Amino acid sequence: PHIRFFVNGEQVFDLARPLRPSDAVHIVQALSGG
């Protein structure tokens, strides 16, 4: 996948993980080339 998800600065692989109201979520497009 070319998108990375981070919760509180830690990369998350399980998108079913519950979130708390205080969690910081970042969705980052991973760069790739060839």
GROMACS .gro file of C-alpha atoms in nm:
model
   34
    1PRO     CA    1   0.000   0.000   0.000
    2HIS     CA    2   0.110   0.354  -0.068
    3ILE     CA    3  -0.057   0.511   0.235
    4ARG     CA    4   0.069   0.497   0.593
    5PHE     CA    5  -0.144   0.550   0.902
    6PHE     CA    6   0.003   0.675   1.230
    7VAL     CA    7  -0.166   0.710   1.568
    8ASN     CA    8   0.025   0.909   1.829
    9GLY     CA    9   0.343   0.883   1.622
   10GLU     CA   10   0.329   0.503   1.586
   11GLN     CA   11   0.257   0.333   1.254
   12VAL     CA   12  -0.070   0.139   1.262
   13PHE     CA   13  -0.145  -0.165   1.047
   14ASP     CA   14  -0.480  -0.265   1.202
   15LEU     CA   15  -0.738  -0.016   1.076
   16ALA     CA   16  -1.001  -0.164   1.308
   17ARG     CA   17  -0.810  -0.032   1.609
   18PRO     CA   18  -1.034   0.183   1.831
   19LEU     CA   19  -0.940   0.549   1.870
   20ARG     CA   20  -0.970   0.774   2.173
   21PRO     CA   21  -1.073   1.140   2.145
   22SER     CA   22  -0.721   1.245   2.249
   23ASP     CA   23  -0.541   1.037   1.979
   24ALA     CA   24  -0.345   1.221   1.709
   25VAL     CA   25  -0.401   1.059   1.369
   26HIS     CA   26  -0.182   1.119   1.064
   27ILE     CA   27  -0.250   0.975   0.718
   28VAL     CA   28   0.058   1.004   0.499
   29GLN     CA   29   0.103   0.923   0.132
   30ALA     CA   30   0.412   0.707   0.091
   31LEU     CA   31   0.632   0.810  -0.200
   32SER     CA   32   0.756   0.552  -0.444
   33GLY     CA   33   0.917   0.569  -0.782
   34GLY     CA   34   1.081   0.365  -1.042
   0.00000   0.00000   0.00000
